[in-house]
PDB file of N, CA, C and O in Angstrom:
ATOM      1  N   UNK R 147      28.078   3.489  -9.591  1.00 49.00           N
ATOM      2  CA  UNK R 147      27.394   3.139  -8.364  1.00 49.00           C
ATOM      3  C   UNK R 147      26.570   1.873  -8.589  1.00 49.00           C
ATOM      4  O   UNK R 147      25.896   1.726  -9.597  1.00 49.00           O
ATOM      5  N   UNK R 148      26.612   0.988  -7.632  1.00 64.00           N
ATOM      6  CA  UNK R 148      25.883  -0.268  -7.742  1.00 64.00           C
ATOM      7  C   UNK R 148      24.423  -0.041  -7.348  1.00 64.00           C
ATOM      8  O   UNK R 148      24.120   0.307  -6.222  1.00 64.00           O
ATOM      9  N   UNK R 149      23.531  -0.241  -8.293  1.00 82.00           N
ATOM     10  CA  UNK R 149      22.116  -0.009  -8.050  1.00 82.00           C
ATOM     11  C   UNK R 149      21.482  -1.220  -7.369  1.00 82.00           C
ATOM     12  O   UNK R 149      21.671  -2.349  -7.790  1.00 82.00           O
ATOM     13  N   UNK R 150      20.730  -0.944  -6.294  1.00 94.00           N
ATOM     14  CA  UNK R 150      20.008  -1.998  -5.588  1.00 94.00           C
ATOM     15  C   UNK R 150      18.529  -1.812  -5.901  1.00 94.00           C
ATOM     16  O   UNK R 150      17.871  -0.975  -5.310  1.00 94.00           O
ATOM     17  N   UNK R 151      18.031  -2.585  -6.857  1.00 96.00           N
ATOM     18  CA  UNK R 151      16.652  -2.435  -7.302  1.00 96.00           C
ATOM     19  C   UNK R 151      15.740  -3.426  -6.602  1.00 96.00           C
ATOM     20  O   UNK R 151      16.000  -4.624  -6.596  1.00 96.00           O
ATOM     21  N   UNK R 152      14.688  -2.892  -6.008  1.00 97.00           N
ATOM     22  CA  UNK R 152      13.675  -3.699  -5.330  1.00 97.00           C
ATOM     23  C   UNK R 152      12.498  -3.851  -6.290  1.00 97.00           C
ATOM     24  O   UNK R 152      11.808  -2.876  -6.586  1.00 97.00           O
ATOM     25  N   UNK R 153      12.292  -5.063  -6.782  1.00 97.00           N
ATOM     26  CA  UNK R 153      11.148  -5.367  -7.643  1.00 97.00           C
ATOM     27  C   UNK R 153      10.023  -5.846  -6.736  1.00 97.00           C
ATOM     28  O   UNK R 153      10.116  -6.910  -6.130  1.00 97.00           O
ATOM     29  N   UNK R 154       8.964  -5.047  -6.626  1.00 97.00           N
ATOM     30  CA  UNK R 154       7.882  -5.356  -5.695  1.00 97.00           C
ATOM     31  C   UNK R 154       7.102  -6.609  -6.062  1.00 97.00           C
ATOM     32  O   UNK R 154       6.290  -7.086  -5.277  1.00 97.00           O
ATOM     33  N   UNK R 155       7.364  -7.167  -7.245  1.00 97.00           N
ATOM     34  CA  UNK R 155       6.697  -8.411  -7.645  1.00 97.00           C
ATOM     35  C   UNK R 155       7.437  -9.641  -7.108  1.00 97.00           C
ATOM     36  O   UNK R 155       6.891 -10.735  -7.090  1.00 97.00           O
ATOM     37  N   UNK R 156       8.683  -9.465  -6.676  1.00 98.00           N
ATOM     38  CA  UNK R 156       9.468 -10.581  -6.147  1.00 98.00           C
ATOM     39  C   UNK R 156       9.096 -10.838  -4.691  1.00 98.00           C
ATOM     40  O   UNK R 156       8.635  -9.946  -3.984  1.00 98.00           O
ATOM     41  N   UNK R 157       9.317 -12.075  -4.255  1.00 97.00           N
ATOM     42  CA  UNK R 157       9.008 -12.416  -2.860  1.00 97.00           C
ATOM     43  C   UNK R 157      10.022 -11.751  -1.923  1.00 97.00           C
ATOM     44  O   UNK R 157      11.135 -11.399  -2.325  1.00 97.00           O
ATOM     45  N   UNK R 158       9.596 -11.601  -0.679  1.00 97.00           N
ATOM     46  CA  UNK R 158      10.477 -11.036   0.337  1.00 97.00           C
ATOM     47  C   UNK R 158      11.725 -11.916   0.486  1.00 97.00           C
ATOM     48  O   UNK R 158      12.836 -11.411   0.637  1.00 97.00           O
ATOM     49  N   UNK R 159      11.549 -13.231   0.395  1.00 97.00           N
ATOM     50  CA  UNK R 159      12.684 -14.148   0.484  1.00 97.00           C
ATOM     51  C   UNK R 159      13.700 -13.858  -0.624  1.00 97.00           C
ATOM     52  O   UNK R 159      14.905 -13.773  -0.368  1.00 97.00           O
ATOM     53  N   UNK R 160      13.219 -13.709  -1.866  1.00 97.00           N
ATOM     54  CA  UNK R 160      14.125 -13.431  -2.987  1.00 97.00           C
ATOM     55  C   UNK R 160      14.863 -12.109  -2.780  1.00 97.00           C
ATOM     56  O   UNK R 160      16.076 -12.028  -3.003  1.00 97.00           O
ATOM     57  N   UNK R 161      14.138 -11.085  -2.361  1.00 97.00           N
ATOM     58  CA  UNK R 161      14.746  -9.766  -2.171  1.00 97.00           C
ATOM     59  C   UNK R 161      15.775  -9.776  -1.047  1.00 97.00           C
ATOM     60  O   UNK R 161      16.867  -9.220  -1.196  1.00 97.00           O
ATOM     61  N   UNK R 162      15.435 -10.433   0.068  1.00 96.00           N
ATOM     62  CA  UNK R 162      16.357 -10.465   1.206  1.00 96.00           C
ATOM     63  C   UNK R 162      17.560 -11.376   0.935  1.00 96.00           C
ATOM     64  O   UNK R 162      18.626 -11.162   1.503  1.00 96.00           O
ATOM     65  N   UNK R 163      17.384 -12.367   0.065  1.00 96.00           N
ATOM     66  CA  UNK R 163      18.518 -13.206  -0.335  1.00 96.00           C
ATOM     67  C   UNK R 163      19.488 -12.394  -1.182  1.00 96.00           C
ATOM     68  O   UNK R 163      20.702 -12.519  -1.058  1.00 96.00           O
ATOM     69  N   UNK R 164      18.928 -11.547  -2.041  1.00 96.00           N
ATOM     70  CA  UNK R 164      19.753 -10.711  -2.916  1.00 96.00           C
ATOM     71  C   UNK R 164      20.373  -9.543  -2.148  1.00 96.00           C
ATOM     72  O   UNK R 164      21.508  -9.158  -2.393  1.00 96.00           O
ATOM     73  N   UNK R 165      19.615  -8.974  -1.220  1.00 97.00           N
ATOM     74  CA  UNK R 165      20.061  -7.819  -0.439  1.00 97.00           C
ATOM     75  C   UNK R 165      19.840  -8.078   1.048  1.00 97.00           C
ATOM     76  O   UNK R 165      18.837  -7.647   1.611  1.00 97.00           O
ATOM     77  N   UNK R 166      20.755  -8.774   1.723  1.00 96.00           N
ATOM     78  CA  UNK R 166      20.584  -9.066   3.157  1.00 96.00           C
ATOM     79  C   UNK R 166      20.421  -7.799   4.005  1.00 96.00           C
ATOM     80  O   UNK R 166      19.782  -7.829   5.055  1.00 96.00           O
ATOM     81  N   UNK R 167      20.956  -6.681   3.534  1.00 96.00           N
ATOM     82  CA  UNK R 167      20.834  -5.421   4.274  1.00 96.00           C
ATOM     83  C   UNK R 167      19.398  -4.896   4.285  1.00 96.00           C
ATOM     84  O   UNK R 167      19.065  -3.963   5.020  1.00 96.00           O
ATOM     85  N   UNK R 168      18.526  -5.518   3.505  1.00 97.00           N
ATOM     86  CA  UNK R 168      17.113  -5.153   3.482  1.00 97.00           C
ATOM     87  C   UNK R 168      16.382  -5.630   4.741  1.00 97.00           C
ATOM     88  O   UNK R 168      15.407  -5.009   5.176  1.00 97.00           O
ATOM     89  N   UNK R 169      16.866  -6.687   5.370  1.00 96.00           N
ATOM     90  CA  UNK R 169      16.177  -7.279   6.526  1.00 96.00           C
ATOM     91  C   UNK R 169      15.989  -6.274   7.667  1.00 96.00           C
ATOM     92  O   UNK R 169      14.862  -6.086   8.136  1.00 96.00           O
ATOM     93  N   UNK R 170      17.039  -5.574   8.133  1.00 97.00           N
ATOM     94  CA  UNK R 170      16.807  -4.607   9.223  1.00 97.00           C
ATOM     95  C   UNK R 170      15.926  -3.434   8.797  1.00 97.00           C
ATOM     96  O   UNK R 170      15.191  -2.892   9.613  1.00 97.00           O
ATOM     97  N   UNK R 171      15.976  -3.058   7.537  1.00 97.00           N
ATOM     98  CA  UNK R 171      15.116  -1.980   7.034  1.00 97.00           C
ATOM     99  C   UNK R 171      13.655  -2.403   7.139  1.00 97.00           C
ATOM    100  O   UNK R 171      12.797  -1.650   7.621  1.00 97.00           O
ATOM    101  N   UNK R 172      13.378  -3.641   6.708  1.00 97.00           N
ATOM    102  CA  UNK R 172      12.015  -4.158   6.770  1.00 97.00           C
ATOM    103  C   UNK R 172      11.547  -4.261   8.229  1.00 97.00           C
ATOM    104  O   UNK R 172      10.412  -3.909   8.545  1.00 97.00           O
ATOM    105  N   UNK R 173      12.425  -4.710   9.106  1.00 97.00           N
ATOM    106  CA  UNK R 173      12.076  -4.814  10.533  1.00 97.00           C
ATOM    107  C   UNK R 173      11.729  -3.434  11.087  1.00 97.00           C
ATOM    108  O   UNK R 173      10.727  -3.268  11.783  1.00 97.00           O
ATOM    109  N   UNK R 174      12.543  -2.425  10.759  1.00 96.00           N
ATOM    110  CA  UNK R 174      12.301  -1.060  11.237  1.00 96.00           C
ATOM    111  C   UNK R 174      10.977  -0.499  10.733  1.00 96.00           C
ATOM    112  O   UNK R 174      10.345   0.320  11.392  1.00 96.00           O
ATOM    113  N   UNK R 175      10.555  -0.949   9.561  1.00 97.00           N
ATOM    114  CA  UNK R 175       9.293  -0.484   8.976  1.00 97.00           C
ATOM    115  C   UNK R 175       8.068  -1.125   9.638  1.00 97.00           C
ATOM    116  O   UNK R 175       6.948  -0.695   9.409  1.00 97.00           O
ATOM    117  N   UNK R 176       8.284  -2.155  10.431  1.00 96.00           N
ATOM    118  CA  UNK R 176       7.171  -2.803  11.109  1.00 96.00           C
ATOM    119  C   UNK R 176       6.951  -4.248  10.715  1.00 96.00           C
ATOM    120  O   UNK R 176       6.049  -4.908  11.216  1.00 96.00           O
ATOM    121  N   UNK R 177       7.781  -4.747   9.811  1.00 95.00           N
ATOM    122  CA  UNK R 177       7.707  -6.156   9.412  1.00 95.00           C
ATOM    123  C   UNK R 177       8.544  -6.969  10.401  1.00 95.00           C
ATOM    124  O   UNK R 177       9.566  -7.544  10.040  1.00 95.00           O
ATOM    125  N   UNK R 178       8.108  -6.979  11.663  1.00 93.00           N
ATOM    126  CA  UNK R 178       8.914  -7.559  12.736  1.00 93.00           C
ATOM    127  C   UNK R 178       9.077  -9.072  12.610  1.00 93.00           C
ATOM    128  O   UNK R 178      10.062  -9.622  13.095  1.00 93.00           O
ATOM    129  N   UNK R 179       8.129  -9.737  11.958  1.00 92.00           N
ATOM    130  CA  UNK R 179       8.217 -11.195  11.817  1.00 92.00           C
ATOM    131  C   UNK R 179       9.386 -11.630  10.940  1.00 92.00           C
ATOM    132  O   UNK R 179       9.785 -12.789  10.981  1.00 92.00           O
ATOM    133  N   UNK R 180       9.939 -10.706  10.177  1.00 93.00           N
ATOM    134  CA  UNK R 180      11.014 -11.051   9.230  1.00 93.00           C
ATOM    135  C   UNK R 180      12.246 -11.596   9.953  1.00 93.00           C
ATOM    136  O   UNK R 180      13.012 -12.358   9.377  1.00 93.00           O
ATOM    137  N   UNK R 181      12.423 -11.225  11.221  1.00 92.00           N
ATOM    138  CA  UNK R 181      13.609 -11.682  11.951  1.00 92.00           C
ATOM    139  C   UNK R 181      13.344 -12.943  12.770  1.00 92.00           C
ATOM    140  O   UNK R 181      14.265 -13.494  13.371  1.00 92.00           O
ATOM    141  N   UNK R 182      12.096 -13.415  12.798  1.00 91.00           N
ATOM    142  CA  UNK R 182      11.787 -14.656  13.520  1.00 91.00           C
ATOM    143  C   UNK R 182      12.399 -15.832  12.764  1.00 91.00           C
ATOM    144  O   UNK R 182      12.307 -15.899  11.542  1.00 91.00           O
ATOM    145  N   UNK R 183      13.013 -16.764  13.503  1.00 88.00           N
ATOM    146  CA  UNK R 183      13.635 -17.913  12.837  1.00 88.00           C
ATOM    147  C   UNK R 183      12.639 -18.652  11.932  1.00 88.00           C
ATOM    148  O   UNK R 183      11.527 -18.957  12.331  1.00 88.00           O
ATOM    149  N   UNK R 184      13.059 -18.896  10.722  1.00 93.00           N
ATOM    150  CA  UNK R 184      12.254 -19.666   9.783  1.00 93.00           C
ATOM    151  C   UNK R 184      11.196 -18.879   9.028  1.00 93.00           C
ATOM    152  O   UNK R 184      10.685 -19.337   8.013  1.00 93.00           O
ATOM    153  N   UNK R 185      10.844 -17.697   9.497  1.00 93.00           N
ATOM    154  CA  UNK R 185       9.757 -16.943   8.869  1.00 93.00           C
ATOM    155  C   UNK R 185      10.114 -16.522   7.444  1.00 93.00           C
ATOM    156  O   UNK R 185       9.293 -16.621   6.530  1.00 93.00           O
ATOM    157  N   UNK R 186      11.336 -16.085   7.246  1.00 93.00           N
ATOM    158  CA  UNK R 186      11.767 -15.662   5.912  1.00 93.00           C
ATOM    159  C   UNK R 186      11.764 -16.835   4.937  1.00 93.00           C
ATOM    160  O   UNK R 186      11.357 -16.700   3.787  1.00 93.00           O
ATOM    161  N   UNK R 187      12.159 -18.011   5.431  1.00 93.00           N
ATOM    162  CA  UNK R 187      12.226 -19.200   4.569  1.00 93.00           C
ATOM    163  C   UNK R 187      10.847 -19.803   4.285  1.00 93.00           C
ATOM    164  O   UNK R 187      10.699 -20.563   3.350  1.00 93.00           O
ATOM    165  N   UNK R 188       9.848 -19.488   5.102  1.00 94.00           N
ATOM    166  CA  UNK R 188       8.515 -20.063   4.889  1.00 94.00           C
ATOM    167  C   UNK R 188       7.589 -19.027   4.261  1.00 94.00           C
ATOM    168  O   UNK R 188       7.416 -19.010   3.052  1.00 94.00           O
ATOM    169  N   UNK R 189       7.023 -18.157   5.073  1.00 93.00           N
ATOM    170  CA  UNK R 189       6.082 -17.148   4.565  1.00 93.00           C
ATOM    171  C   UNK R 189       6.765 -16.207   3.573  1.00 93.00           C
ATOM    172  O   UNK R 189       6.146 -15.758   2.612  1.00 93.00           O
ATOM    173  N   UNK R 190       8.037 -15.940   3.788  1.00 94.00           N
ATOM    174  CA  UNK R 190       8.774 -15.032   2.910  1.00 94.00           C
ATOM    175  C   UNK R 190       8.901 -15.518   1.481  1.00 94.00           C
ATOM    176  O   UNK R 190       9.151 -14.736   0.571  1.00 94.00           O
ATOM    177  N   UNK R 191       8.718 -16.816   1.276  1.00 95.00           N
ATOM    178  CA  UNK R 191       8.847 -17.364  -0.076  1.00 95.00           C
ATOM    179  C   UNK R 191       7.663 -17.016  -0.981  1.00 95.00           C
ATOM    180  O   UNK R 191       7.797 -17.035  -2.189  1.00 95.00           O
ATOM    181  N   UNK R 192       6.506 -16.720  -0.374  1.00 95.00           N
ATOM    182  CA  UNK R 192       5.352 -16.353  -1.212  1.00 95.00           C
ATOM    183  C   UNK R 192       4.849 -14.934  -0.946  1.00 95.00           C
ATOM    184  O   UNK R 192       4.044 -14.406  -1.705  1.00 95.00           O
ATOM    185  N   UNK R 193       5.338 -14.314   0.117  1.00 96.00           N
ATOM    186  CA  UNK R 193       4.897 -12.972   0.491  1.00 96.00           C
ATOM    187  C   UNK R 193       5.697 -11.918  -0.274  1.00 96.00           C
ATOM    188  O   UNK R 193       6.917 -12.002  -0.359  1.00 96.00           O
ATOM    189  N   UNK R 194       4.983 -10.953  -0.840  1.00 97.00           N
ATOM    190  CA  UNK R 194       5.643  -9.811  -1.465  1.00 97.00           C
ATOM    191  C   UNK R 194       5.557  -8.632  -0.498  1.00 97.00           C
ATOM    192  O   UNK R 194       4.775  -8.663   0.462  1.00 97.00           O
ATOM    193  N   UNK R 195       6.321  -7.596  -0.753  1.00 97.00           N
ATOM    194  CA  UNK R 195       6.268  -6.414   0.110  1.00 97.00           C
ATOM    195  C   UNK R 195       4.864  -5.793   0.095  1.00 97.00           C
ATOM    196  O   UNK R 195       4.319  -5.493   1.163  1.00 97.00           O
ATOM    197  N   UNK R 196       4.224  -5.610  -1.076  1.00 98.00           N
ATOM    198  CA  UNK R 196       2.865  -5.037  -1.054  1.00 98.00           C
ATOM    199  C   UNK R 196       1.859  -5.890  -0.275  1.00 98.00           C
ATOM    200  O   UNK R 196       1.038  -5.356   0.477  1.00 98.00           O
ATOM    201  N   UNK R 197       1.927  -7.226  -0.418  1.00 97.00           N
ATOM    202  CA  UNK R 197       1.013  -8.116   0.319  1.00 97.00           C
ATOM    203  C   UNK R 197       1.266  -8.006   1.823  1.00 97.00           C
ATOM    204  O   UNK R 197       0.333  -7.933   2.613  1.00 97.00           O
ATOM    205  N   UNK R 198       2.529  -8.004   2.206  1.00 96.00           N
ATOM    206  CA  UNK R 198       2.892  -7.902   3.622  1.00 96.00           C
ATOM    207  C   UNK R 198       2.472  -6.570   4.217  1.00 96.00           C
ATOM    208  O   UNK R 198       1.978  -6.513   5.346  1.00 96.00           O
ATOM    209  N   UNK R 199       2.646  -5.496   3.452  1.00 97.00           N
ATOM    210  CA  UNK R 199       2.247  -4.172   3.928  1.00 97.00           C
ATOM    211  C   UNK R 199       0.735  -4.126   4.143  1.00 97.00           C
ATOM    212  O   UNK R 199       0.261  -3.597   5.160  1.00 97.00           O
ATOM    213  N   UNK R 200      -0.017  -4.696   3.216  1.00 97.00           N
ATOM    214  CA  UNK R 200      -1.478  -4.727   3.344  1.00 97.00           C
ATOM    215  C   UNK R 200      -1.890  -5.534   4.580  1.00 97.00           C
ATOM    216  O   UNK R 200      -2.762  -5.115   5.345  1.00 97.00           O
ATOM    217  N   UNK R 201      -1.240  -6.674   4.781  1.00 95.00           N
ATOM    218  CA  UNK R 201      -1.552  -7.524   5.937  1.00 95.00           C
ATOM    219  C   UNK R 201      -1.253  -6.840   7.264  1.00 95.00           C
ATOM    220  O   UNK R 201      -2.012  -6.954   8.219  1.00 95.00           O
ATOM    221  N   UNK R 202      -0.142  -6.103   7.297  1.00 95.00           N
ATOM    222  CA  UNK R 202       0.305  -5.458   8.535  1.00 95.00           C
ATOM    223  C   UNK R 202      -0.289  -4.059   8.715  1.00 95.00           C
ATOM    224  O   UNK R 202      -0.067  -3.423   9.739  1.00 95.00           O
ATOM    225  N   UNK R 203      -0.988  -3.551   7.691  1.00 97.00           N
ATOM    226  CA  UNK R 203      -1.550  -2.201   7.780  1.00 97.00           C
ATOM    227  C   UNK R 203      -0.492  -1.117   7.679  1.00 97.00           C
ATOM    228  O   UNK R 203      -0.617  -0.044   8.261  1.00 97.00           O
ATOM    229  N   UNK R 204       0.564  -1.398   6.930  1.00 97.00           N
ATOM    230  CA  UNK R 204       1.666  -0.441   6.741  1.00 97.00           C
ATOM    231  C   UNK R 204       1.484   0.219   5.384  1.00 97.00           C
ATOM    232  O   UNK R 204       1.268  -0.449   4.376  1.00 97.00           O
ATOM    233  N   UNK R 205       1.561   1.550   5.350  1.00 97.00           N
ATOM    234  CA  UNK R 205       1.377   2.303   4.117  1.00 97.00           C
ATOM    235  C   UNK R 205       2.486   1.957   3.111  1.00 97.00           C
ATOM    236  O   UNK R 205       3.668   2.148   3.396  1.00 97.00           O
ATOM    237  N   UNK R 206       2.091   1.462   1.950  1.00 98.00           N
ATOM    238  CA  UNK R 206       3.065   1.051   0.934  1.00 98.00           C
ATOM    239  C   UNK R 206       3.902   2.225   0.455  1.00 98.00           C
ATOM    240  O   UNK R 206       5.094   2.074   0.168  1.00 98.00           O
ATOM    241  N   UNK R 207       3.312   3.416   0.383  1.00 98.00           N
ATOM    242  CA  UNK R 207       4.077   4.600  -0.045  1.00 98.00           C
ATOM    243  C   UNK R 207       5.171   4.930   0.967  1.00 98.00           C
ATOM    244  O   UNK R 207       6.258   5.350   0.586  1.00 98.00           O
ATOM    245  N   UNK R 208       4.896   4.719   2.245  1.00 97.00           N
ATOM    246  CA  UNK R 208       5.911   4.922   3.284  1.00 97.00           C
ATOM    247  C   UNK R 208       7.041   3.911   3.114  1.00 97.00           C
ATOM    248  O   UNK R 208       8.218   4.253   3.229  1.00 97.00           O
ATOM    249  N   UNK R 209       6.673   2.669   2.814  1.00 98.00           N
ATOM    250  CA  UNK R 209       7.674   1.615   2.584  1.00 98.00           C
ATOM    251  C   UNK R 209       8.576   2.014   1.416  1.00 98.00           C
ATOM    252  O   UNK R 209       9.801   1.972   1.519  1.00 98.00           O
ATOM    253  N   UNK R 210       7.965   2.423   0.302  1.00 98.00           N
ATOM    254  CA  UNK R 210       8.738   2.810  -0.885  1.00 98.00           C
ATOM    255  C   UNK R 210       9.657   3.988  -0.578  1.00 98.00           C
ATOM    256  O   UNK R 210      10.832   3.985  -0.963  1.00 98.00           O
ATOM    257  N   UNK R 211       9.126   5.003   0.119  1.00 98.00           N
ATOM    258  CA  UNK R 211       9.932   6.188   0.448  1.00 98.00           C
ATOM    259  C   UNK R 211      11.113   5.813   1.341  1.00 98.00           C
ATOM    260  O   UNK R 211      12.238   6.281   1.127  1.00 98.00           O
ATOM    261  N   UNK R 212      10.860   4.946   2.320  1.00 97.00           N
ATOM    262  CA  UNK R 212      11.931   4.517   3.229  1.00 97.00           C
ATOM    263  C   UNK R 212      12.996   3.728   2.476  1.00 97.00           C
ATOM    264  O   UNK R 212      14.197   3.932   2.691  1.00 97.00           O
ATOM    265  N   UNK R 213      12.570   2.849   1.583  1.00 97.00           N
ATOM    266  CA  UNK R 213      13.537   2.075   0.796  1.00 97.00           C
ATOM    267  C   UNK R 213      14.405   3.008  -0.041  1.00 97.00           C
ATOM    268  O   UNK R 213      15.618   2.825  -0.136  1.00 97.00           O
ATOM    269  N   UNK R 214      13.779   4.012  -0.644  1.00 96.00           N
ATOM    270  CA  UNK R 214      14.560   4.973  -1.442  1.00 96.00           C
ATOM    271  C   UNK R 214      15.552   5.728  -0.579  1.00 96.00           C
ATOM    272  O   UNK R 214      16.697   5.944  -0.978  1.00 96.00           O
ATOM    273  N   UNK R 215      15.110   6.134   0.628  1.00 96.00           N
ATOM    274  CA  UNK R 215      16.011   6.846   1.560  1.00 96.00           C
ATOM    275  C   UNK R 215      17.199   5.989   1.953  1.00 96.00           C
ATOM    276  O   UNK R 215      18.277   6.512   2.209  1.00 96.00           O
ATOM    277  N   UNK R 216      16.993   4.680   1.998  1.00 96.00           N
ATOM    278  CA  UNK R 216      18.056   3.756   2.417  1.00 96.00           C
ATOM    279  C   UNK R 216      18.911   3.277   1.237  1.00 96.00           C
ATOM    280  O   UNK R 216      19.669   2.324   1.360  1.00 96.00           O
ATOM    281  N   UNK R 217      18.718   3.895   0.070  1.00 95.00           N
ATOM    282  CA  UNK R 217      19.600   3.581  -1.059  1.00 95.00           C
ATOM    283  C   UNK R 217      19.104   2.551  -2.046  1.00 95.00           C
ATOM    284  O   UNK R 217      19.865   2.084  -2.892  1.00 95.00           O
ATOM    285  N   UNK R 218      17.835   2.177  -1.952  1.00 97.00           N
ATOM    286  CA  UNK R 218      17.266   1.206  -2.886  1.00 97.00           C
ATOM    287  C   UNK R 218      16.456   1.936  -3.959  1.00 97.00           C
ATOM    288  O   UNK R 218      15.873   2.986  -3.704  1.00 97.00           O
ATOM    289  N   UNK R 219      16.424   1.360  -5.160  1.00 96.00           N
ATOM    290  CA  UNK R 219      15.529   1.821  -6.217  1.00 96.00           C
ATOM    291  C   UNK R 219      14.323   0.909  -6.172  1.00 96.00           C
ATOM    292  O   UNK R 219      14.468  -0.310  -6.073  1.00 96.00           O
ATOM    293  N   UNK R 220      13.127   1.475  -6.227  1.00 96.00           N
ATOM    294  CA  UNK R 220      11.908   0.676  -6.162  1.00 96.00           C
ATOM    295  C   UNK R 220      11.297   0.578  -7.548  1.00 96.00           C
ATOM    296  O   UNK R 220      11.023   1.584  -8.194  1.00 96.00           O
ATOM    297  N   UNK R 221      11.113  -0.659  -8.018  1.00 91.00           N
ATOM    298  CA  UNK R 221      10.532  -0.883  -9.352  1.00 91.00           C
ATOM    299  C   UNK R 221       9.111  -1.376  -9.208  1.00 91.00           C
ATOM    300  O   UNK R 221       8.767  -2.080  -8.291  1.00 91.00           O
TER     301      UNK R 221
END
């Protein structure tokens, strides 16, 4: 089985470049700006999932649990 590992230290841009299927998952979690044109290429280059969750007031444990449910390993 091909493991899809999400390293929370990597930027959202890096993760979404590696796993494009992560974009709709992130949008569903409340990271709605991820689908705005240019947002992934600008803010996504320095934003990590933990930083974004803190900014948006989204529980990081919920994010991790959802990623695991969707087939990702969280590192």
